[in-house]
CSV table of C-alpha atoms and ligand atoms in Angstrom, one decimal:
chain,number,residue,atom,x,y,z
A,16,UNK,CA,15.8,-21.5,0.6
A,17,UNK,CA,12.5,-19.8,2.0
A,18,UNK,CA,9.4,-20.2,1.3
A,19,UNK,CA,6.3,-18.6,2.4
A,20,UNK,CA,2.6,-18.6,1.9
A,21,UNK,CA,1.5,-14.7,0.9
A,22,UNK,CA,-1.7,-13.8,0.8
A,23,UNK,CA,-3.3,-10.6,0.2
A,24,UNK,CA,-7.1,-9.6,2.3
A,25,UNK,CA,-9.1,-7.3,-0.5
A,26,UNK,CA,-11.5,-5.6,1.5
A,27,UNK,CA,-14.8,-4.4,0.0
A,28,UNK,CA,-16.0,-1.3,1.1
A,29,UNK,CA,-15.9,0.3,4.2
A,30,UNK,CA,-18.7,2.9,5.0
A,31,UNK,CA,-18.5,6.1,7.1
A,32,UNK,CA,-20.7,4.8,9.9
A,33,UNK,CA,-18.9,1.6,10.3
A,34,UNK,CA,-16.9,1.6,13.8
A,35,UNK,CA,-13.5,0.5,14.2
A,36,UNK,CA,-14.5,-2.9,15.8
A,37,UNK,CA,-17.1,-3.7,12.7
A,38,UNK,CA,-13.7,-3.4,10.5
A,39,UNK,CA,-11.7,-5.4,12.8
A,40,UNK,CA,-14.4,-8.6,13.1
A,41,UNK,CA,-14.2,-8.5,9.6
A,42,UNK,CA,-9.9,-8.2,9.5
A,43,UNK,CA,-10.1,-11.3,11.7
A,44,UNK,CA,-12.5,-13.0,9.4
A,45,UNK,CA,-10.1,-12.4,6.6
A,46,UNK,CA,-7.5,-13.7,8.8
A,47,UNK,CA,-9.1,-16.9,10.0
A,48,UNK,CA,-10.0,-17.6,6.3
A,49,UNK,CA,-6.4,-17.4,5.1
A,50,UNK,CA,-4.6,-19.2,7.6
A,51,UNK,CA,-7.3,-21.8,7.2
A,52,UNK,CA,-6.0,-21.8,3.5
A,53,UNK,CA,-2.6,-21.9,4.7
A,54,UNK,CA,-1.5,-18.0,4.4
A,55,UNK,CA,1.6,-17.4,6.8
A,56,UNK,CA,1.7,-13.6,6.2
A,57,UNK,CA,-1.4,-11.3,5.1
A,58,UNK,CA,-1.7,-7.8,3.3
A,59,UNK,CA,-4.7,-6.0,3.7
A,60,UNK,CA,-5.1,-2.1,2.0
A,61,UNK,CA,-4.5,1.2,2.9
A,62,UNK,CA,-6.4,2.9,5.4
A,63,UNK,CA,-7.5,-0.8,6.1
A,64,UNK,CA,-9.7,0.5,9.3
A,65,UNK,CA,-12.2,2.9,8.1
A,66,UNK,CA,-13.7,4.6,5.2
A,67,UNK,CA,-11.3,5.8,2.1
A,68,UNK,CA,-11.7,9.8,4.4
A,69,UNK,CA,-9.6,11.7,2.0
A,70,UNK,CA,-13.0,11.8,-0.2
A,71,UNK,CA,-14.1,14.1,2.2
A,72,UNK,CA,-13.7,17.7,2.7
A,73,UNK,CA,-13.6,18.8,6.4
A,74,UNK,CA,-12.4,22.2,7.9
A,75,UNK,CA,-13.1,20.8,11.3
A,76,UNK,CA,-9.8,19.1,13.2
A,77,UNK,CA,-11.4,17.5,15.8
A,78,UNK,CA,-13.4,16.0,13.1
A,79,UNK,CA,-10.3,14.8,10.9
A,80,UNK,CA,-8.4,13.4,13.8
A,81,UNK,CA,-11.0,11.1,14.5
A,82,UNK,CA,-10.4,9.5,11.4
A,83,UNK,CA,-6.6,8.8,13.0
A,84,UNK,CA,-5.0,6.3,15.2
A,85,UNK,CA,-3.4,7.6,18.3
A,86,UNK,CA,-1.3,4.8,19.1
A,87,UNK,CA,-1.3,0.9,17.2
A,88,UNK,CA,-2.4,-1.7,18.6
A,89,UNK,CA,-5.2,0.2,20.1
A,90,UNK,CA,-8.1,-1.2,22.1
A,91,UNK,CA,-9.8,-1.4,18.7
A,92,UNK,CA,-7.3,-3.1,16.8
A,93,UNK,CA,-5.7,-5.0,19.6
A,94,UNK,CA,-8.2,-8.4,18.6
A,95,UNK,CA,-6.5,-8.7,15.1
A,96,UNK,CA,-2.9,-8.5,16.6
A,97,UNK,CA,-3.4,-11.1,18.9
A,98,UNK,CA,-5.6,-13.8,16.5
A,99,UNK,CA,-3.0,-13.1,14.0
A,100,UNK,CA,-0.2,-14.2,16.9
A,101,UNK,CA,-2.3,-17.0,18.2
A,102,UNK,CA,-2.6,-18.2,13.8
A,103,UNK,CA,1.2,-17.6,13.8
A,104,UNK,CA,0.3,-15.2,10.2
A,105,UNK,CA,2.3,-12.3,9.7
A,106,UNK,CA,0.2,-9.0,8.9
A,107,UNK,CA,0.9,-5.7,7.2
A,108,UNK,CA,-1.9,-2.9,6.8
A,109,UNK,CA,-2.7,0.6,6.3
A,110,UNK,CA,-4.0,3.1,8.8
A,111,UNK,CA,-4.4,7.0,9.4
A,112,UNK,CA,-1.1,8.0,12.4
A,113,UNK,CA,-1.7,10.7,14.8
A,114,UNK,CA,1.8,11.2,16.5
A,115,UNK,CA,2.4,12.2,19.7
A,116,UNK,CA,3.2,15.6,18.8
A,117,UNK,CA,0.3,15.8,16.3
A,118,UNK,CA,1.5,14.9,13.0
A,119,UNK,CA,-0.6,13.1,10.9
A,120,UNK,CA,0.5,10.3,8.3
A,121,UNK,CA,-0.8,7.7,6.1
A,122,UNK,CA,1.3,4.8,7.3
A,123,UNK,CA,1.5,0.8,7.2
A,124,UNK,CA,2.6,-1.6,10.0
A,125,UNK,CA,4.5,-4.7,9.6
A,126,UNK,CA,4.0,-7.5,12.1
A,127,UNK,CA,6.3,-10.8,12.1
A,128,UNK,CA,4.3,-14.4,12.9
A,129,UNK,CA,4.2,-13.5,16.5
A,130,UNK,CA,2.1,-10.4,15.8
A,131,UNK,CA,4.6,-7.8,16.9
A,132,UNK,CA,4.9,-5.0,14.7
A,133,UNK,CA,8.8,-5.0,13.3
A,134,UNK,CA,8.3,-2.0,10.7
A,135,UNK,CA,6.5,0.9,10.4
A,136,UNK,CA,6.2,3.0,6.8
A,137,UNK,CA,4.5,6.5,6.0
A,138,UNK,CA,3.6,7.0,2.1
A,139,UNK,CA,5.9,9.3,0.8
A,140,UNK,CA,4.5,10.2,-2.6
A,141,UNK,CA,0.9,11.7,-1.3
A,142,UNK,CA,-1.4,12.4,-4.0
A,143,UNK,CA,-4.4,14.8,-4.4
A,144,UNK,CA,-5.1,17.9,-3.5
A,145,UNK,CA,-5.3,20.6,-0.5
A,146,UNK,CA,-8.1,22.7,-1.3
A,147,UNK,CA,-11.8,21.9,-2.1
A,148,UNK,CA,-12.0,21.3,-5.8
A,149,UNK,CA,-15.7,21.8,-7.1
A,150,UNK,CA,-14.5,21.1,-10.8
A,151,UNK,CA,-13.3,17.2,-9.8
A,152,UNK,CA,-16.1,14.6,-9.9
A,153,UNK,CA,-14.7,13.4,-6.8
A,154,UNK,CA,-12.4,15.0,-4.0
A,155,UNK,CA,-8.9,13.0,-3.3
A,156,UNK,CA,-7.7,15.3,-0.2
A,157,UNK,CA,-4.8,13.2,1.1
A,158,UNK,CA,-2.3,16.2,0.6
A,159,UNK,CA,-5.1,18.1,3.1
A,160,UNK,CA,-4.7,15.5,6.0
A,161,UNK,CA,-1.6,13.8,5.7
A,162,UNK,CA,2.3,15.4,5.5
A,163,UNK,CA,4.7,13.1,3.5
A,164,UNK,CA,6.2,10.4,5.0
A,165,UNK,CA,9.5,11.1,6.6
A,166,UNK,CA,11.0,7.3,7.3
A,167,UNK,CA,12.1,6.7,3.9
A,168,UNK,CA,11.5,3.2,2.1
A,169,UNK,CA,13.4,0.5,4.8
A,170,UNK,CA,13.7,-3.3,4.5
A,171,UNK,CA,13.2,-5.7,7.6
A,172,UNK,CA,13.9,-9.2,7.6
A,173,UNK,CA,11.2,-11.1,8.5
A,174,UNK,CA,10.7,-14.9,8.6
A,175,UNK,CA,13.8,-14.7,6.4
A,176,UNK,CA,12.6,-12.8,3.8
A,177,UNK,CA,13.5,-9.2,3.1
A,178,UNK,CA,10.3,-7.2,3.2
A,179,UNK,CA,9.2,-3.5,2.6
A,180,UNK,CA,6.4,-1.5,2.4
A,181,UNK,CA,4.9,0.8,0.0
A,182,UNK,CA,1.6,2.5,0.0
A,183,UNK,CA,-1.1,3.0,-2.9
A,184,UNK,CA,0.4,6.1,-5.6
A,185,UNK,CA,3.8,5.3,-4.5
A,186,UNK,CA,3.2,2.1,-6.2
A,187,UNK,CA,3.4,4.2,-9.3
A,188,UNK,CA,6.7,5.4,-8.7
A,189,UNK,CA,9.5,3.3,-10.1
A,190,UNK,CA,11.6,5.4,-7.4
A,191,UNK,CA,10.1,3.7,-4.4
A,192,UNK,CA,10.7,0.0,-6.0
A,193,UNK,CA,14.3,1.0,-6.7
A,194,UNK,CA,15.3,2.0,-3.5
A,195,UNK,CA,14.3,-1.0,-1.9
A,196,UNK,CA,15.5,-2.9,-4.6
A,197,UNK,CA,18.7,-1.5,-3.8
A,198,UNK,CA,18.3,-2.8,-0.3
A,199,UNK,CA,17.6,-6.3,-1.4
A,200,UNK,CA,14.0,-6.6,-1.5
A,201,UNK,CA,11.8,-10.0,-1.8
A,202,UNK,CA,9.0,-8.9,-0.9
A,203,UNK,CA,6.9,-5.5,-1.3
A,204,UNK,CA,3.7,-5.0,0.0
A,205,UNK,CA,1.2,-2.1,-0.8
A,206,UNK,CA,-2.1,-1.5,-0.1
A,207,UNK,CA,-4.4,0.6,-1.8
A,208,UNK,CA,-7.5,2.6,-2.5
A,209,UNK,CA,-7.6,3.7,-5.9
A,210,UNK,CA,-11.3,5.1,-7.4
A,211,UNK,CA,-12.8,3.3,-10.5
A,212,UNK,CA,-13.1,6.6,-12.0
A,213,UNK,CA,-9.9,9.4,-12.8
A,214,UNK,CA,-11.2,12.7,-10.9
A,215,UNK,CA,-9.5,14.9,-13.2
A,216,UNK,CA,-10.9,12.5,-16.7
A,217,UNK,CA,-14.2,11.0,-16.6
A,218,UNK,CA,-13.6,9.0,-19.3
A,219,UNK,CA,-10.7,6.9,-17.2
A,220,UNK,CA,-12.8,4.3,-16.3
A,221,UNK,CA,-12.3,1.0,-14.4
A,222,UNK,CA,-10.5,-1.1,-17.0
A,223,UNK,CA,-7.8,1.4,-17.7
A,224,UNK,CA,-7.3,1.9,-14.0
A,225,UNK,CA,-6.7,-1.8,-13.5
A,226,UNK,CA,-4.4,-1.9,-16.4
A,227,UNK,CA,-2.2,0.7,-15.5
A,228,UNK,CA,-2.1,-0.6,-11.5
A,229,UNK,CA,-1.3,-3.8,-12.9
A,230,UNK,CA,1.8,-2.5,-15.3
A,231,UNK,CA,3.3,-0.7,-12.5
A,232,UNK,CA,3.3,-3.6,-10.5
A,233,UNK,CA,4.2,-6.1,-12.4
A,234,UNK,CA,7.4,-3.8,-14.0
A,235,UNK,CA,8.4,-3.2,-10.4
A,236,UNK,CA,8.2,-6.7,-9.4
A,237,UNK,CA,10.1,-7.6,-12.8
A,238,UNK,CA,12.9,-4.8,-12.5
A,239,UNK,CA,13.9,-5.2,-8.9
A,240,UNK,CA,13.3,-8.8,-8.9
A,241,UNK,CA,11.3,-8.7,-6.0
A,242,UNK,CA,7.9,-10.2,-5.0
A,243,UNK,CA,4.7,-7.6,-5.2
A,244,UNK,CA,1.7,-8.2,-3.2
A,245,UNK,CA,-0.6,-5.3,-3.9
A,246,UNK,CA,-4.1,-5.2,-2.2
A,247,UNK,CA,-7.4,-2.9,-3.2
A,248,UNK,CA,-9.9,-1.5,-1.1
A,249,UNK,CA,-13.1,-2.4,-3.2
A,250,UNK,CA,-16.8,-1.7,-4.1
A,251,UNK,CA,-18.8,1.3,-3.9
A,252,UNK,CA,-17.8,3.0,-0.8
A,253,UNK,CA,-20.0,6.2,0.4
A,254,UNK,CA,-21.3,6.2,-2.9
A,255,UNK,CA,-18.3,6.3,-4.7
A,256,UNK,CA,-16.8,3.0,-6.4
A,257,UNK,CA,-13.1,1.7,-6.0
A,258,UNK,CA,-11.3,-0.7,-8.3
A,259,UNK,CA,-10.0,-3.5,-6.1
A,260,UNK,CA,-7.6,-5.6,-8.7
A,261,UNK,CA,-5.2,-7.2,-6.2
A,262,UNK,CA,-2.7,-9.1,-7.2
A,263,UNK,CA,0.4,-11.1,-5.8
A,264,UNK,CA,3.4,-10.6,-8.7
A,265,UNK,CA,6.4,-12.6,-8.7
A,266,UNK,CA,10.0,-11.8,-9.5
A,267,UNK,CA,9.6,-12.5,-13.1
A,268,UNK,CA,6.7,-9.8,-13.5
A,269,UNK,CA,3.8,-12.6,-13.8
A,270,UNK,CA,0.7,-12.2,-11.7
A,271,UNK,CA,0.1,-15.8,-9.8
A,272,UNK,CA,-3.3,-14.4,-8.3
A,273,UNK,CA,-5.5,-12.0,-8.6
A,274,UNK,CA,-8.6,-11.2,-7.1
A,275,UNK,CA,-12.2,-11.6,-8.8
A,276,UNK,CA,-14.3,-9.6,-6.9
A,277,UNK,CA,-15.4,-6.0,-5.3
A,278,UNK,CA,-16.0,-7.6,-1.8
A,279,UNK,CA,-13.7,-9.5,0.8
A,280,UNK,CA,-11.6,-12.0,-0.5
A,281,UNK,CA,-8.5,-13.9,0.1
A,282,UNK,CA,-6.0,-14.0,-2.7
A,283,UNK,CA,-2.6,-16.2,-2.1
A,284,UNK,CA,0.4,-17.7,-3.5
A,285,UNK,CA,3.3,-19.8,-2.6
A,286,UNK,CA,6.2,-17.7,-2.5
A,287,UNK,CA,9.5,-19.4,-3.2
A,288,UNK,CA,11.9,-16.4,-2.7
A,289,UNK,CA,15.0,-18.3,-4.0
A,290,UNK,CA,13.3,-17.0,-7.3
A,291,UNK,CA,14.2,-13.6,-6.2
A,292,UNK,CA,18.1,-14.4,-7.0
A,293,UNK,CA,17.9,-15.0,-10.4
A,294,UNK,CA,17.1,-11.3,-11.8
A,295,UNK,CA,19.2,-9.9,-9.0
A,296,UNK,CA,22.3,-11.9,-9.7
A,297,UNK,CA,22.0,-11.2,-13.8
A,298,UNK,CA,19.8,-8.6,-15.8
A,299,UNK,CA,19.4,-6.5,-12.6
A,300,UNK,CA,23.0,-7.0,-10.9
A,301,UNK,CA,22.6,-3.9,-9.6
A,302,UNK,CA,26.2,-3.8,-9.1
A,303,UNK,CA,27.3,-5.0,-12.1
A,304,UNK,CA,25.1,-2.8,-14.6
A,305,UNK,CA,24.0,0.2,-12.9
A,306,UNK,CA,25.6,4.2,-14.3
A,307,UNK,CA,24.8,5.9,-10.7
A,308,UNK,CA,27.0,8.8,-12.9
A,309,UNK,CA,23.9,9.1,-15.0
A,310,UNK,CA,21.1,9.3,-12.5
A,311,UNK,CA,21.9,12.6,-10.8
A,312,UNK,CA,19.1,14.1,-11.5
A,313,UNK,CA,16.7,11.6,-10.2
A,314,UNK,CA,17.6,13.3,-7.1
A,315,UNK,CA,18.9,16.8,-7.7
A,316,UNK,CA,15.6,17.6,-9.9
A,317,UNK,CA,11.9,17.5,-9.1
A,318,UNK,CA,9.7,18.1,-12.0
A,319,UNK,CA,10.7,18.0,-15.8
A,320,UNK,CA,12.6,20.9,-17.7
A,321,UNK,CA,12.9,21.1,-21.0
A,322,UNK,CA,15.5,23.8,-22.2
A,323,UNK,CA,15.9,22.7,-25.7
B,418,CDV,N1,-4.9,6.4,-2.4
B,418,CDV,C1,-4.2,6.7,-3.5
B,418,CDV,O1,-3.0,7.0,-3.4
B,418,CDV,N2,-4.9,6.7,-4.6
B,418,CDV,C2,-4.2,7.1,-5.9
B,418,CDV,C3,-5.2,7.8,-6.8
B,418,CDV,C4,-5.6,9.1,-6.4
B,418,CDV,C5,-4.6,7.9,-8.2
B,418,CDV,C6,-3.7,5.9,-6.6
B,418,CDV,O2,-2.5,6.0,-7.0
B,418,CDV,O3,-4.3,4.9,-6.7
């Protein structure tokens, strides 16, 4: 029977100017915070370390890349590796990778208590754009800066627990909680950065963005059977406002915490993953009930075609 404390670091915005090391003090403050509070392993968003950059058009690549980590830890980043090791909290966050042979991803770390990274996970469903847009009330350029993850969705157990990541729109996609379901998930993490306000539809505001975050989350959580931690990049960031709306989900589908503001915060809940076997051993036997000879098209087909 495991049990762990999960806890989820909202982060409220981060502006263009702020350095690296500004970010970081502020990681650790989250991180000091929750383990105070009793949090053994800590989410924090996407792109945790700087600014939501994808906003921004640049035609410049020096300019892009420095938006990018070359290696992690880093000099800048090293402080919250080792305070999270010293607290004995497992972390997981987001971050811009510049590879060694100069690929560029939006990717997600995965530490055990010791603060050694264990996983690493590059968002496979990118969303956005890879031009300048001039009708959109706001640009979302990720399909500019970033390639599509090519690791896959993979498990690790960590502290006993089965984890995986997951990052931001791919939280949308029943896909990516199903093929970790099918590797015995527990626990999914994904952070995010999601704009108050729909680009393409001005009149998507907030509230309809929470909702739908929330459904896809919680459904995910519910039909895998899996803990959810999702966690928001918040506030209004270079002028332009994001959600926040992080929750912890349990295996059931109900939200035990959720955050209440746009700025840092800690959210957390005990996490008793023994609760994870119940849905996995009857109305999601994945063994039992799945017709794999129906789903071929989940991966033969990309978009939808109607020829009726
Ligand atoms: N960073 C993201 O992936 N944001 C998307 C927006 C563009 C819809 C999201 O799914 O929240």
């Amino acid at each position: 029977m495991t049990k762990l404390v999960v806890g989820g670091a909202q982060m409220g915005p981060i502006q263009k100017a702020d350095s690296r090391e500004l970010v970081v003090a502020r990681m650790i403050a989250l991180l000091e915070q929750a383990a105070a509070q009793g949090v053994q392993m800590l989410v924090y968003p996407e792109l945790a370390l700087t600014t939501f950059f994808p906003r921004w058009y640049m035609t410049d690549q020096a300019e892009v890349d420095a938006w990018f980590e070359r290696e992690m830890p880093n000099p800048a980043t090293l402080p919250l590796f080792r305070r999270a090791g010293e607290l004995g909290v497992a972390i997981s966050f987001g971050y811009a990778e510049l590879t060694p042979e100069g690929r560029h991803f939006n990717s997600s770390i995965l530490t055990n208590r010791a603060g050694e990274i264990i996983g690493k996970y590059r968002k496979v469903h990118l969303p956005g754009h890879v031009e300048y847009q001039p009708t959109r009330g706001q640009q979302h350029l990720e399909k500019r800066y970033f390639e599509p993850g090519d690791l896959g969705f993979n498990v690790w157990r960590n502290e006993g627990v089965v984890m995986g990541m997951a990052i931001c729109n791919d939280r949308r996609w029943p896909e990516t909680y199903r093929c970790l379901g099918l590797q015995g998930v527990e626990l999914v993490t994904i952070g995010y950065n999601t704009p108050s306000v729909n680009g393409h539809m001005k009149s998507e505001g907030r509230e309809e963005r929470l909702y739908h975050s929330e459904l896809v989350m919680t459904s995910g959580a519910y039909q895998n059977a899996t803990y959810v931690v999702g966690v928001a990049k918040a506030g209004v960031e270079d002028g332009y406002p994001l959600m926040g709306g992080s929750i912890i989900v349990d295996p059931n589908g109900f939200v035990l915490a959720r955050a209440a503001g746009e700025g840092d915060e800690i959210i957390l809940a005990e996490c008793d993953f023994a609760k994870c076997a119940f849905g996995k051993t009857t109305i999601f036997n994945f063994a039992e009930h799945r017709r794999i000879e129906h789903y071929g098209r989940i991966t033969a087909q990309t978009g939808a075609v109607v020829d009726v």
